[in-house]
Short mmCIF file of C-alpha atoms in Angstrom, two decimals:
data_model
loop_
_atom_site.label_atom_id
_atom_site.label_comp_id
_atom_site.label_asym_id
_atom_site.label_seq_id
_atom_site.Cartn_x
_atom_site.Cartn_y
_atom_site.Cartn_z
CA UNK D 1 42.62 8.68 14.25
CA UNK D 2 45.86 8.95 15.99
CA UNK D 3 48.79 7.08 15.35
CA UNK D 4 50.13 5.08 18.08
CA UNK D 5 54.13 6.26 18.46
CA UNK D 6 56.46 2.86 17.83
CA UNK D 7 58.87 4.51 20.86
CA UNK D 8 57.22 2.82 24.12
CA UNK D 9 55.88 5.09 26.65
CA UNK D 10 56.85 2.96 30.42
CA UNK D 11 60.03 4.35 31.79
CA UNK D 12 61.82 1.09 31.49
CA UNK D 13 61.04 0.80 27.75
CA UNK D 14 62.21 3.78 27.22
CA UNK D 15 65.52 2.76 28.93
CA UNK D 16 66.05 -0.47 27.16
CA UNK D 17 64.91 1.02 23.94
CA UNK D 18 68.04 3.54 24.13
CA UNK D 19 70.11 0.60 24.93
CA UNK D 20 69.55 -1.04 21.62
CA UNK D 21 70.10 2.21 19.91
CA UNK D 22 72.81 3.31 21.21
CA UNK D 23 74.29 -0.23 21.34
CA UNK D 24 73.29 -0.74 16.96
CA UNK D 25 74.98 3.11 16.91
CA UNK D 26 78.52 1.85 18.32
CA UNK D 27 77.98 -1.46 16.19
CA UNK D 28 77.28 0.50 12.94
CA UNK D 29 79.87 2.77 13.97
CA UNK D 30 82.72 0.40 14.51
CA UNK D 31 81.78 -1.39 11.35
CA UNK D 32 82.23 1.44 9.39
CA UNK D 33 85.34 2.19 10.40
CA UNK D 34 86.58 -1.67 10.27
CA UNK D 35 85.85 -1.35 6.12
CA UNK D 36 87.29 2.05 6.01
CA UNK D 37 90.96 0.21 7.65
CA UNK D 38 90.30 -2.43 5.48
CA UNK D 39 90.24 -0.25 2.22
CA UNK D 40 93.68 2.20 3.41
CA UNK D 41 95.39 -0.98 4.79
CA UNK D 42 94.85 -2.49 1.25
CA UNK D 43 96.12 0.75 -0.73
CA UNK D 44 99.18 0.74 1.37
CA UNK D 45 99.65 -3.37 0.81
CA UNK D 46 99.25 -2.66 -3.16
CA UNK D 47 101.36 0.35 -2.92
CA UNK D 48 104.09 -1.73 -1.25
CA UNK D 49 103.60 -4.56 -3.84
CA UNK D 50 104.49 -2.49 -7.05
CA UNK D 51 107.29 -0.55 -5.27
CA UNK D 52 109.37 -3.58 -4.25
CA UNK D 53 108.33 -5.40 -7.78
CA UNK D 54 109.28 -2.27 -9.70
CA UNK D 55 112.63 -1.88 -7.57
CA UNK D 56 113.56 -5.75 -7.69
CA UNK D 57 113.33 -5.24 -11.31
CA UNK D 58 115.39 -2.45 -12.25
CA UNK D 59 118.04 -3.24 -9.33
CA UNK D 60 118.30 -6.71 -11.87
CA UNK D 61 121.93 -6.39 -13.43
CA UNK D 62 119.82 -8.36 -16.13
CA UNK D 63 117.33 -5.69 -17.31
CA UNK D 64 119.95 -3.60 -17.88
CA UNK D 65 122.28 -5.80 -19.79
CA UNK D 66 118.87 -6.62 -21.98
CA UNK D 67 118.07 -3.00 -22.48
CA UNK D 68 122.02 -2.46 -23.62
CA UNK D 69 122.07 -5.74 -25.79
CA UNK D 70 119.15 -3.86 -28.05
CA UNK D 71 116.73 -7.18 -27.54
CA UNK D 72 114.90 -5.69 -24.68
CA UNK D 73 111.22 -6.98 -25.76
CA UNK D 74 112.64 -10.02 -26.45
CA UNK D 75 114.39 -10.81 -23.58
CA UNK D 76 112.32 -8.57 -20.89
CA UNK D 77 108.68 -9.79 -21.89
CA UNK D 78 108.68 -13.32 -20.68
CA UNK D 79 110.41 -12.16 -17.70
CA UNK D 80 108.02 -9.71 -16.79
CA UNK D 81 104.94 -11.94 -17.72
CA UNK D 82 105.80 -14.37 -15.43
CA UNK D 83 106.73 -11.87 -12.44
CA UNK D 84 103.24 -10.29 -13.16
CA UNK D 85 101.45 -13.98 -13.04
CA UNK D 86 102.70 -15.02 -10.25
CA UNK D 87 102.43 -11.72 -8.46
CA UNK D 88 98.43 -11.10 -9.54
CA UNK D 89 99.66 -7.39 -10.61
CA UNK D 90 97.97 -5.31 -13.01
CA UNK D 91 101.34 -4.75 -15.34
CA UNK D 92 104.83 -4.21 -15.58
CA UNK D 93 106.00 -1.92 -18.17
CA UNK D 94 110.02 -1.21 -18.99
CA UNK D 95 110.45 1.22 -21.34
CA UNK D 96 113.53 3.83 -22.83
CA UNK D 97 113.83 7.16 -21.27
CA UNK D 98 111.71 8.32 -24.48
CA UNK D 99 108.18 6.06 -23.07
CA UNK D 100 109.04 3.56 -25.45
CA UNK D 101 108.06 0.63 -23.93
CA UNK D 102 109.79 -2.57 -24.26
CA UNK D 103 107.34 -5.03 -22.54
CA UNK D 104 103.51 -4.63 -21.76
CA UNK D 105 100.71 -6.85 -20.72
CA UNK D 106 99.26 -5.92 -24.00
CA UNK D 107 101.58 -6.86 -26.36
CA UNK D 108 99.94 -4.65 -29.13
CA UNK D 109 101.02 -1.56 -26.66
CA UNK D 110 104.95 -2.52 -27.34
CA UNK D 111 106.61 0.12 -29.07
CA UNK D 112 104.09 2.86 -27.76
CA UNK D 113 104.26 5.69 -25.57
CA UNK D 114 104.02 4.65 -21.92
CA UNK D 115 100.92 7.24 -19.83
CA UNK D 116 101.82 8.76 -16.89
CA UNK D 117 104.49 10.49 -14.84
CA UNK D 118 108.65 9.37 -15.63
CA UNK D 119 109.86 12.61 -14.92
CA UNK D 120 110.94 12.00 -11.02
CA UNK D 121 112.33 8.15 -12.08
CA UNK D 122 114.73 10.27 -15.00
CA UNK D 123 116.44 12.24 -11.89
CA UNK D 124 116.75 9.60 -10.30
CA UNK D 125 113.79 8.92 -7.54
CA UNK D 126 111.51 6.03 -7.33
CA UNK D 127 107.83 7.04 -6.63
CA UNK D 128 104.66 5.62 -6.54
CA UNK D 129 100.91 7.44 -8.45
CA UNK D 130 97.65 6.70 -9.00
CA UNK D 131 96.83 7.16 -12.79
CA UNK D 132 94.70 5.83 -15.68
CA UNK D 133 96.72 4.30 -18.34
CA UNK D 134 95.22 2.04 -20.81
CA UNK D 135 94.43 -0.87 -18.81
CA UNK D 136 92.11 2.01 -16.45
CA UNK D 137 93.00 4.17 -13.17
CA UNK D 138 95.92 2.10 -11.14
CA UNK D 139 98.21 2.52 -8.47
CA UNK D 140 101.67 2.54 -9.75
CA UNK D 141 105.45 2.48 -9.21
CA UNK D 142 108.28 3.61 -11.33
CA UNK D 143 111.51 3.06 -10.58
CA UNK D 144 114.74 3.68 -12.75
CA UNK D 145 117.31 1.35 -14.16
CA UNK D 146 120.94 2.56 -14.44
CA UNK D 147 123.70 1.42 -16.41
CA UNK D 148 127.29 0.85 -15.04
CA UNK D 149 128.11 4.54 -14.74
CA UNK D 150 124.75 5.16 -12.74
CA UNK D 151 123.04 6.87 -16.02
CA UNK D 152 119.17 5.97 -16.52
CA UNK D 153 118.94 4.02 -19.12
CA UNK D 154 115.46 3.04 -18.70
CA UNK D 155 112.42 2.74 -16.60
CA UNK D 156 110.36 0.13 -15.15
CA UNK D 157 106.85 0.43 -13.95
CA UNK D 158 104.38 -2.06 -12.45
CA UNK D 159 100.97 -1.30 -11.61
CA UNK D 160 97.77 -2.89 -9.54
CA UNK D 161 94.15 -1.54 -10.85
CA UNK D 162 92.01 0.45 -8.64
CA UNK D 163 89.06 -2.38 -9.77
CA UNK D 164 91.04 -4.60 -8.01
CA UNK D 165 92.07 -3.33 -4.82
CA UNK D 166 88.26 -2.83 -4.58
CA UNK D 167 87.60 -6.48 -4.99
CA UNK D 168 90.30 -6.88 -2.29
CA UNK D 169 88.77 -5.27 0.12
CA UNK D 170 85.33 -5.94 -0.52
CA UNK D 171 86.18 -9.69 0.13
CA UNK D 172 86.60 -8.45 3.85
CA UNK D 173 83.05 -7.25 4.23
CA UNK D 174 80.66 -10.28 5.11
CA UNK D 175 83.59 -11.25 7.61
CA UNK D 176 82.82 -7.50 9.30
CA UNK D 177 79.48 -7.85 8.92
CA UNK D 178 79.05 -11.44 10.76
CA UNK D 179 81.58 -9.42 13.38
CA UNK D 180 79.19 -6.65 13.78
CA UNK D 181 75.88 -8.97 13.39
CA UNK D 182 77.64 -11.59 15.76
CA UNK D 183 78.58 -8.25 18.20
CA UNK D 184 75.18 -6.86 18.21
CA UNK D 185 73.34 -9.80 19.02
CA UNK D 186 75.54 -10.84 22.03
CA UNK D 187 74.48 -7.20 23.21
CA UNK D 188 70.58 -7.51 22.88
CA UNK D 189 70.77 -11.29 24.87
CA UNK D 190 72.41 -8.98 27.19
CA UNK D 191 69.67 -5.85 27.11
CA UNK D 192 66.78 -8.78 27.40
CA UNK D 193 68.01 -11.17 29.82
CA UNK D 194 66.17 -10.18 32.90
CA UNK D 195 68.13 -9.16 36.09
CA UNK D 196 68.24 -12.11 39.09
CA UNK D 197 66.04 -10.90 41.79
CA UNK D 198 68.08 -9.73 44.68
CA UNK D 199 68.33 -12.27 47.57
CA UNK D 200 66.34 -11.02 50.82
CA UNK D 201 68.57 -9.97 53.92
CA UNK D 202 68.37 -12.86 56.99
CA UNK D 203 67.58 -10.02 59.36
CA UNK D 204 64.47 -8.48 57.15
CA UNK D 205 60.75 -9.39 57.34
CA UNK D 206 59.06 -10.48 53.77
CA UNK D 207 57.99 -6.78 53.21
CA UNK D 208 61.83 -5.40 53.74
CA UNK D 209 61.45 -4.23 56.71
CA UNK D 210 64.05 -5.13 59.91
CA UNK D 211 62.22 -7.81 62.37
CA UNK D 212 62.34 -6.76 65.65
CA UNK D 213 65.25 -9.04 67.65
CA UNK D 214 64.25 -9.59 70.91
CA UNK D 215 67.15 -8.71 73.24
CA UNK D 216 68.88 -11.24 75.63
CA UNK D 217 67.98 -11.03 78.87
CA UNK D 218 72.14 -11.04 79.17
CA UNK D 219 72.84 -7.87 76.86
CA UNK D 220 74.06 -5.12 78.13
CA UNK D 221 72.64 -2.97 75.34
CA UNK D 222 69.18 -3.89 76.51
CA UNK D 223 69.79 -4.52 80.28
CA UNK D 224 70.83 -6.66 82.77
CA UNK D 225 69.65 -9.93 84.74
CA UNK D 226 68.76 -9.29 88.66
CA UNK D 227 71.48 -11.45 89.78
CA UNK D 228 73.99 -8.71 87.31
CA UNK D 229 72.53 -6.32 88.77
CA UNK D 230 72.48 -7.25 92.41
CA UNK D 231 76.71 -7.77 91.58
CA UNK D 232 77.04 -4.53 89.57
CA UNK D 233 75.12 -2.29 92.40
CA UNK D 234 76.86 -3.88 95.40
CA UNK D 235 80.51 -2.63 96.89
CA UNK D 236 82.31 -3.95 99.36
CA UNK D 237 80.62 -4.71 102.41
CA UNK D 238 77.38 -5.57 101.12
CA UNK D 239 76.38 -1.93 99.81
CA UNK D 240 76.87 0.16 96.76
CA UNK D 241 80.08 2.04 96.90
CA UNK D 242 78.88 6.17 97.58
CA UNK D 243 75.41 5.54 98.36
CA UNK D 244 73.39 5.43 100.66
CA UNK D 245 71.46 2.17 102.19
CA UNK D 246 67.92 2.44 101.79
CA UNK D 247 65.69 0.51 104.19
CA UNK D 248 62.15 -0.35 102.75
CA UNK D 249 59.58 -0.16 104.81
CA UNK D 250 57.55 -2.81 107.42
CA UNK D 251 61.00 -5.00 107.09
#
């Protein structure tokens, strides 16, 4: 027994059947591309975030003058506790030259050896990475602090994780989806609303064809009246100007 084939065989459901394909294609399409802006437009937010938290910090004349007094955990780790609070960051880490670090979210990982890259901050650069330290993969900034004769005398580094610029962005979804649901139902109402029949001219019969207008006995496209025509054929003098007068017969 043959299977009957789900695609419809008339002509016009063919046609409206590519409509809503093509029409869930663009939908699909555009939605994709919605979460894929939503995802690099949050990677450059979080990128931004650390940089200017990482700068702001090590521009402080404070961090250095705590790093110089020799008390930088004890001074430095509230500070950069309640930055990181209030700022929903991952971490901020400021540490010696060496990776020593001063402060941590952790505070067991004081006195370790920061992970990841210093060695652009040392000459002098700010720059931002992705890399897994102990809290897991992160985007990151490291900036360097100088002292009063523009040496680096230490680093600062503050981090988002990767888990959470996924949760970020993954907030945005049902909002695209009702956008794209929302955007591909106003499109079907508009494949399946039925087209207003088109209004009849005045001058056709019911079938469509023209009626046939009965000319005026005044028209000059379809003739002329006798009394027109009696004017029209006469000149002056009673006769038609260059022709001859005809006499009818028995008169």
């Amino acid at each position: 027994m043959r299977r009957r084939s789900p695609w419809p065989r008339s002509l016009a459901g063919q046609a409206i059947a590519l409509q809503i394909l093509v029409i869930a294609v663009i939908v699909l399409a555009g939605s994709a591309l919605a979460v894929y802006d939503a995802r690099r437009d949050g990677d450059a937010a979080a990128e931004a975030q650390v940089l200017g938290i990482a700068t702001t910090l090590a521009d402080s004349p404070s961090t250095a003058e705590a790093i110089e007094s020799g008390r930088a955990t004890e001074i430095l780790q509230p500070v950069t506790e309640l930055v990181r609070n209030q700022t929903d960051i991952a971490f901020i880490t400021i540490m010696a030259p060496d990776r020593t670090r001063y402060t941590h979210t952790d505070p067991a990982q004081i006195g370790g050896d920061y992970l990841g890259s210093i060695e652009p901050a040392l000459q002098g650069r700010t720059f931002t990475e992705v890399y897994t330290g102990t809290l897991g993969p992160s985007v990151r900034a490291v900036a360097p602090v100088y002292d009063s004769e523009r040496r680096v005398i230490g680093l600062v580094a503050a981090g988002i994780l990767q888990q959470s610029l996924a949760q970020r962005w993954r907030s945005q979804l049902p909002v695209i989806a009702a956008i794209g649901v929302g955007a591909l139902a106003i499109s079907m109402l508009g494949v399946g609303y039925p087209s207003s029949p088109v209004a009849p001219d005045p001058g056709s019969a019911p079938g469509g064809t023209a009626r046939h207008v009965r000319p005026s006995r005044r028209d000059p496209a379809f003739g002329v009246g006798g009394a027109d025509r009696a004017r029209r054929f006469r000149g002056r003098g009673g006769q038609r100007r260059g022709a001859p007068i005809v006499v009818a017969p028995g008169r």
